[in-house]
Amino acid sequence: MKTCLITGGAGFIGCEVSKLIENTFDNIIVIDSLHPQIHKSGKRPAQLSSKVHLYVSDVTDPIIWDEILSKWKPDLILHLAAETGTGQSLIESSRHANVNVVGTTQMLDALVRNDAIPNKIVLSSSRAVYGEGKWLNAEGMAFFPGQRSNEQLVNGEWDFENSTFLPMNTNNTVPMPTSIYGSTKLTQEHIISCWCKSFDVSYTILRLQNVYGPGQSLINSYTGIVSLFVRIAKQNQSIPLYEDGMMLRDFVFISDVAQAIHEVMLSENANGKVFDIGSGYGATIKEVAQLVAARYEAPNPEVCGKYRNGDIRHAQADISNTLASLNWSPKVSLNEGMNLLCDWIDGQLGE
């Protein structure tokens, strides 16, 4: 394939992918707004491949799309551009909807307008589309509990009574978002799938779990819980644990995510499918906080009882379908990945 266009390609995932595909495509085009919430300096990230043609602009701007597509006709598009703050999306709903939904439709309209229909689109979606996911009740019957009410959270009723969480799987977990962010990502999925089917374009959707690792933003308070824990521990403070600290999260290392994206870019077997991308291991937030605290000899993490509306209780991927369908598997364990991230953060902070 000749030309790959990546939206949001100067971000955490985009930079990692750009290095991985340097020799896969003749041209790599990136459009990214370099939003100050992620890119403090507003300059081209050093981690971005030198082979990338970077356009600093917003995906919602039809003018920049016409400028890009008049010059470049992408064979493949990797759609990463998105506002990603789960909690932030509740108070900045329009911003999230504009970038995630309107940004996607502006891209698709521009592709048609400029006679630049690609062969394939790969969408980076999120586990947030599942919401609370699927659970088993005391009788062993599966059910979808939906969003936890504000009353539940105020009363500290973190779990669904006498019920057990089941890992998320595209084949049997019905998407039921509990945040504006998750809702916009599910909308992205629907938009991409129906547009691609109408224009005979191949597509693949990846529902990513909690991506972490070197290169993630250290200034964005709405994403990257691990980097937040590191900053607290390095100040010799106790890491506060929201709820009871026993929420499950599936932390998947950045290099594993980039490899998964690269695989589906090239795999015809991935066309028209939705995959869960995670480590397959559900770590409690307490476990992660304890790993970080031990690394920096900080005080033990302590439950603070706070919570965030829109947050889900548990998130863990069932990656069995992904492993069976793709030539891919996660390689980096949580312990190894945490140490690699901490080493990188120490280097960034000059310590």
Coordinates of C-alpha atoms in Angstrom, one line a residue:
M1 CA 0.0 0.0 0.0
K2 CA 1.2 3.5 -0.8
T3 CA -0.4 6.1 1.4
C4 CA -1.7 5.9 4.9
L5 CA -3.5 8.8 6.6
I6 CA -3.7 8.9 10.4
T7 CA -6.1 11.3 12.2
G8 CA -4.9 12.2 15.6
G9 CA -1.6 10.7 14.5
A10 CA 0.7 12.9 16.6
G11 CA -0.8 11.5 19.9
F12 CA 0.4 8.7 22.1
I13 CA -0.8 5.8 19.9
G14 CA -0.2 7.6 16.6
C15 CA 3.4 8.2 17.3
E16 CA 4.0 4.6 18.2
V17 CA 2.2 3.3 15.1
S18 CA 4.0 5.8 12.8
K19 CA 7.4 4.3 13.7
L20 CA 6.1 0.8 13.2
I21 CA 4.7 1.5 9.7
E22 CA 7.6 3.5 8.3
N23 CA 8.5 0.8 5.9
T24 CA 5.0 -0.4 5.2
F25 CA 3.7 2.7 3.4
D26 CA 5.4 5.1 0.9
N27 CA 3.6 8.1 2.4
I28 CA 2.3 8.6 5.9
I29 CA 0.1 11.7 6.4
V30 CA -1.0 12.9 9.8
I31 CA -3.6 15.4 10.7
D32 CA -3.5 16.5 14.4
S33 CA -4.6 19.6 16.2
L34 CA -1.7 19.3 18.8
H35 CA -4.2 20.2 21.5
P36 CA -2.5 21.8 24.5
Q37 CA -4.2 19.4 26.8
I38 CA -1.9 16.7 25.3
H39 CA 0.9 18.7 23.6
K40 CA 2.1 21.4 26.0
S41 CA 4.7 22.9 23.6
G42 CA 2.5 22.8 20.6
K43 CA 5.5 21.5 18.6
R44 CA 5.8 18.4 16.5
P45 CA 6.4 15.4 18.9
A46 CA 9.9 14.0 18.8
Q47 CA 8.4 10.5 18.9
L48 CA 6.6 11.0 15.6
S49 CA 8.3 9.3 12.7
S50 CA 10.5 11.7 10.6
K51 CA 8.8 10.2 7.5
V52 CA 5.4 11.7 8.5
H53 CA 3.9 14.6 6.7
L54 CA 2.2 16.5 9.5
Y55 CA -0.8 18.8 9.1
V56 CA -1.5 20.8 12.3
S57 CA -5.3 21.3 12.1
D58 CA -8.6 20.1 13.4
V59 CA -10.5 17.1 11.9
T60 CA -13.7 19.1 12.1
D61 CA -12.4 21.7 9.5
P62 CA -13.5 20.9 6.0
I63 CA -11.0 23.3 4.5
I64 CA -8.0 21.3 5.7
W65 CA -9.6 18.1 4.5
D66 CA -9.9 19.5 1.0
E67 CA -6.3 20.7 1.2
I68 CA -5.0 17.3 2.2
L69 CA -7.1 15.2 -0.1
S70 CA -6.4 17.4 -3.1
K71 CA -2.8 16.3 -2.8
W72 CA -3.0 12.8 -1.2
K73 CA -5.3 9.9 -1.9
P74 CA -5.0 7.6 1.1
D75 CA -5.1 3.8 0.5
L76 CA -5.7 3.3 4.2
I77 CA -7.0 5.6 7.0
L78 CA -6.3 5.0 10.7
H79 CA -8.8 7.1 12.5
L80 CA -7.4 7.8 16.0
A81 CA -8.6 11.4 16.4
A82 CA -10.8 11.7 19.5
E83 CA -11.5 13.6 22.7
T84 CA -11.0 10.9 25.3
G85 CA -11.8 12.1 28.8
T86 CA -14.6 10.0 30.3
G87 CA -15.2 12.4 33.2
Q88 CA -14.5 15.5 31.2
S89 CA -17.0 14.5 28.6
L90 CA -19.8 15.0 31.1
I91 CA -19.0 18.7 31.4
E92 CA -17.7 19.3 27.8
S93 CA -20.2 17.2 25.9
S94 CA -20.3 19.4 22.8
R95 CA -16.5 19.4 22.4
H96 CA -16.4 15.6 22.6
A97 CA -19.4 15.2 20.2
N98 CA -17.9 17.7 17.8
V99 CA -14.5 16.1 17.5
N100 CA -15.6 12.5 17.7
V101 CA -18.8 12.5 15.7
V102 CA -18.7 15.6 13.5
G103 CA -14.9 15.2 12.9
T104 CA -15.7 11.7 11.6
T105 CA -18.5 12.8 9.3
Q106 CA -16.4 15.7 8.0
M107 CA -13.7 13.2 7.1
L108 CA -16.1 10.9 5.3
D109 CA -17.8 13.8 3.4
A110 CA -14.4 15.1 2.3
L111 CA -13.4 11.7 1.0
V112 CA -16.5 11.6 -1.2
R113 CA -16.1 15.3 -2.2
N114 CA -12.5 14.8 -3.3
D115 CA -13.0 11.4 -5.0
A116 CA -10.5 9.9 -2.4
I117 CA -12.3 6.8 -1.3
P118 CA -9.8 4.6 0.5
N119 CA -9.5 0.8 0.4
K120 CA -9.8 0.5 4.1
I121 CA -10.5 2.4 7.4
V122 CA -9.3 1.2 10.8
L123 CA -11.1 2.8 13.7
S124 CA -9.6 3.1 17.2
S125 CA -12.6 2.6 19.4
S126 CA -12.8 2.1 23.1
R127 CA -14.0 -0.3 25.8
A128 CA -16.0 2.6 27.0
V129 CA -18.7 1.6 24.5
Y130 CA -19.6 -1.4 26.7
G131 CA -20.4 0.7 29.8
E132 CA -20.8 -1.6 32.8
G133 CA -20.9 -4.6 30.5
K134 CA -22.3 -8.0 31.2
W135 CA -22.7 -9.6 34.7
L136 CA -24.0 -12.9 36.2
N137 CA -26.6 -12.7 39.0
A138 CA -26.7 -15.1 42.0
E139 CA -28.8 -17.6 39.9
G140 CA -26.1 -17.7 37.2
M141 CA -28.2 -15.7 34.7
A142 CA -26.5 -13.1 32.6
F143 CA -27.7 -9.6 32.6
F144 CA -26.7 -6.0 31.7
P145 CA -27.1 -3.8 34.7
G146 CA -26.6 -0.5 32.9
Q147 CA -25.3 2.7 34.5
R148 CA -24.8 2.9 38.3
S149 CA -27.1 5.5 39.6
N150 CA -25.9 8.6 41.5
E151 CA -27.7 7.3 44.5
Q152 CA -25.8 4.0 44.4
L153 CA -22.5 5.9 44.3
V154 CA -23.4 8.4 47.0
N155 CA -24.2 5.4 49.2
G156 CA -20.9 3.6 48.4
E157 CA -22.7 0.7 46.7
W158 CA -19.9 0.1 44.2
D159 CA -20.8 -3.3 43.0
F160 CA -24.1 -4.7 41.7
E161 CA -25.4 -6.8 44.6
N162 CA -24.8 -10.6 44.5
S163 CA -23.4 -10.3 41.0
T164 CA -20.2 -11.1 39.1
F165 CA -18.6 -9.2 36.3
L166 CA -17.9 -11.0 33.0
P167 CA -15.0 -9.9 30.8
M168 CA -16.0 -7.8 27.7
N169 CA -16.3 -9.6 24.4
T170 CA -17.5 -8.2 21.1
N171 CA -19.5 -11.4 20.5
N172 CA -21.7 -11.3 23.6
T173 CA -21.3 -8.0 25.4
V174 CA -23.9 -5.5 24.3
P175 CA -22.6 -2.0 24.1
M176 CA -24.3 0.3 26.6
P177 CA -22.2 3.4 27.2
T178 CA -22.3 5.1 30.6
S179 CA -20.5 8.3 29.5
I180 CA -20.7 10.9 26.8
Y181 CA -17.3 9.8 25.6
G182 CA -18.4 6.1 25.3
S183 CA -21.5 7.2 23.5
T184 CA -19.6 9.2 20.9
K185 CA -17.2 6.3 20.3
L186 CA -20.1 3.9 19.7
T187 CA -21.5 6.5 17.3
Q188 CA -18.2 6.6 15.5
E189 CA -18.4 2.8 15.1
H190 CA -21.9 3.0 13.6
I191 CA -20.9 5.8 11.2
I192 CA -17.8 4.1 10.0
S193 CA -19.4 0.7 9.5
C194 CA -22.5 1.9 7.6
W195 CA -20.4 4.3 5.4
C196 CA -17.8 1.7 4.5
K197 CA -20.5 -0.8 3.6
S198 CA -22.2 1.7 1.4
F199 CA -19.0 2.6 -0.5
D200 CA -17.5 -0.9 -0.5
V201 CA -14.7 0.1 1.7
S202 CA -13.1 -2.5 4.1
Y203 CA -13.0 -1.6 7.8
T204 CA -11.9 -2.9 11.1
I205 CA -12.8 -1.6 14.6
L206 CA -10.6 -2.0 17.6
R207 CA -12.1 -1.6 21.1
L208 CA -9.0 -0.7 23.2
Q209 CA -8.7 -1.2 26.9
N210 CA -6.5 1.0 29.1
V211 CA -3.5 1.8 26.9
Y212 CA -0.4 2.9 28.8
G213 CA 3.4 3.1 28.4
P214 CA 6.2 5.5 27.5
G215 CA 5.1 8.4 25.5
Q216 CA 1.7 9.0 27.1
S217 CA 0.8 12.5 28.2
L218 CA 2.1 13.6 31.6
I219 CA 0.0 16.7 31.7
N220 CA -3.5 15.4 30.8
S221 CA -5.4 14.9 34.1
Y222 CA -8.2 13.1 32.3
T223 CA -6.3 10.2 30.9
G224 CA -3.4 8.1 32.1
I225 CA -4.1 7.0 35.6
V226 CA -0.8 5.2 35.9
S227 CA 1.2 8.3 35.2
L228 CA -0.9 10.2 37.7
F229 CA -0.1 7.5 40.3
V230 CA 3.6 7.8 39.5
R231 CA 3.7 11.6 40.0
I232 CA 2.0 11.2 43.4
A233 CA 4.3 8.4 44.6
K234 CA 7.4 10.3 43.4
Q235 CA 6.3 13.1 45.8
N236 CA 6.3 10.5 48.6
Q237 CA 2.5 10.9 49.0
S238 CA -0.1 8.2 49.4
I239 CA -2.0 7.4 46.2
P240 CA -5.7 7.9 46.8
L241 CA -7.9 5.0 45.7
Y242 CA -11.4 5.9 44.4
E243 CA -14.4 3.8 45.5
D244 CA -12.8 0.9 47.4
G245 CA -9.8 0.5 45.1
M246 CA -11.0 -2.9 43.8
M247 CA -12.2 -1.7 40.4
L248 CA -10.8 -3.9 37.6
R249 CA -8.9 -2.4 34.7
D250 CA -7.2 -4.1 31.7
F251 CA -3.9 -2.3 31.1
V252 CA -2.5 -3.0 27.7
F253 CA 1.0 -1.8 26.8
I254 CA 1.5 0.7 24.0
S255 CA 3.8 -1.5 21.9
D256 CA 1.2 -4.3 22.0
V257 CA -1.6 -1.9 20.9
A258 CA 0.6 -0.6 18.0
Q259 CA 1.3 -4.2 16.9
A260 CA -2.4 -5.0 16.9
I261 CA -3.1 -1.9 14.8
H262 CA -0.4 -2.8 12.3
E263 CA -1.7 -6.4 12.0
V264 CA -5.3 -5.3 11.2
M265 CA -4.0 -2.8 8.7
L266 CA -2.5 -5.6 6.6
S267 CA -4.9 -8.5 7.4
E268 CA -7.8 -9.2 5.1
N269 CA -9.1 -11.5 7.8
A270 CA -9.7 -8.5 10.0
N271 CA -12.0 -6.8 7.5
G272 CA -15.5 -6.1 8.6
K273 CA -14.8 -7.2 12.2
V274 CA -14.6 -5.7 15.7
F275 CA -11.9 -6.8 18.0
D276 CA -11.2 -6.4 21.7
I277 CA -7.6 -5.3 22.3
G278 CA -6.3 -5.7 25.9
S279 CA -3.9 -7.8 27.9
G280 CA -6.7 -10.1 29.0
Y281 CA -5.8 -9.6 32.6
G282 CA -7.9 -7.5 35.0
A283 CA -5.8 -5.8 37.6
T284 CA -7.4 -3.9 40.5
I285 CA -6.6 -0.3 40.8
K286 CA -5.3 -1.1 44.2
E287 CA -2.8 -3.6 42.7
V288 CA -1.5 -1.0 40.3
A289 CA -1.2 1.7 42.9
Q290 CA 0.7 -0.7 45.2
L291 CA 3.2 -1.6 42.4
V292 CA 3.9 2.1 41.9
A293 CA 4.1 2.9 45.6
A294 CA 6.6 0.1 46.1
R295 CA 8.7 1.2 43.2
Y296 CA 9.2 4.7 44.8
E297 CA 9.0 3.6 48.4
A298 CA 6.0 5.8 48.9
P299 CA 3.3 5.3 51.6
N300 CA 0.7 2.6 51.1
P301 CA -2.2 3.7 48.9
E302 CA -5.3 4.6 50.9
V303 CA -9.0 4.4 50.0
C304 CA -10.5 7.9 49.9
G305 CA -14.1 6.9 49.0
K306 CA -14.4 9.4 46.2
Y307 CA -15.9 8.4 42.8
R308 CA -16.4 9.8 39.4
N309 CA -19.8 9.9 37.6
G310 CA -19.5 8.0 34.3
D311 CA -16.8 5.7 35.6
I312 CA -17.6 2.0 35.3
R313 CA -16.9 -0.6 38.0
H314 CA -14.9 -3.1 36.1
A315 CA -13.2 -3.3 32.7
Q316 CA -11.4 -6.4 31.4
A317 CA -11.3 -7.8 27.8
D318 CA -11.9 -11.3 26.8
I319 CA -9.4 -11.5 23.9
S320 CA -10.0 -15.1 22.9
N321 CA -11.7 -14.1 19.7
T322 CA -8.9 -11.6 18.9
L323 CA -6.2 -14.3 19.5
A324 CA -8.0 -16.8 17.3
S325 CA -8.5 -14.4 14.4
L326 CA -5.3 -12.3 14.3
N327 CA -1.6 -13.1 14.2
W328 CA -1.2 -11.1 17.4
S329 CA -1.0 -11.5 21.1
P330 CA 0.0 -9.2 24.0
K331 CA 3.6 -9.6 24.9
V332 CA 4.3 -7.1 27.8
S333 CA 3.2 -8.1 31.3
L334 CA 1.8 -5.6 33.7
N335 CA 4.8 -5.7 36.0
E336 CA 7.2 -5.3 33.0
G337 CA 5.2 -2.5 31.5
M338 CA 4.9 -0.6 34.7
N339 CA 8.6 -0.6 35.2
L340 CA 9.2 0.5 31.6
L341 CA 6.7 3.4 32.1
C342 CA 8.3 4.4 35.4
D343 CA 11.8 4.4 33.9
W344 CA 10.6 6.6 31.1
I345 CA 8.8 9.0 33.4
D346 CA 11.9 9.3 35.6
G347 CA 13.9 10.2 32.5
Q348 CA 11.3 12.8 31.4
L349 CA 11.5 14.4 34.9
G350 CA 15.3 14.2 35.0
E351 CA 15.4 11.9 38.0

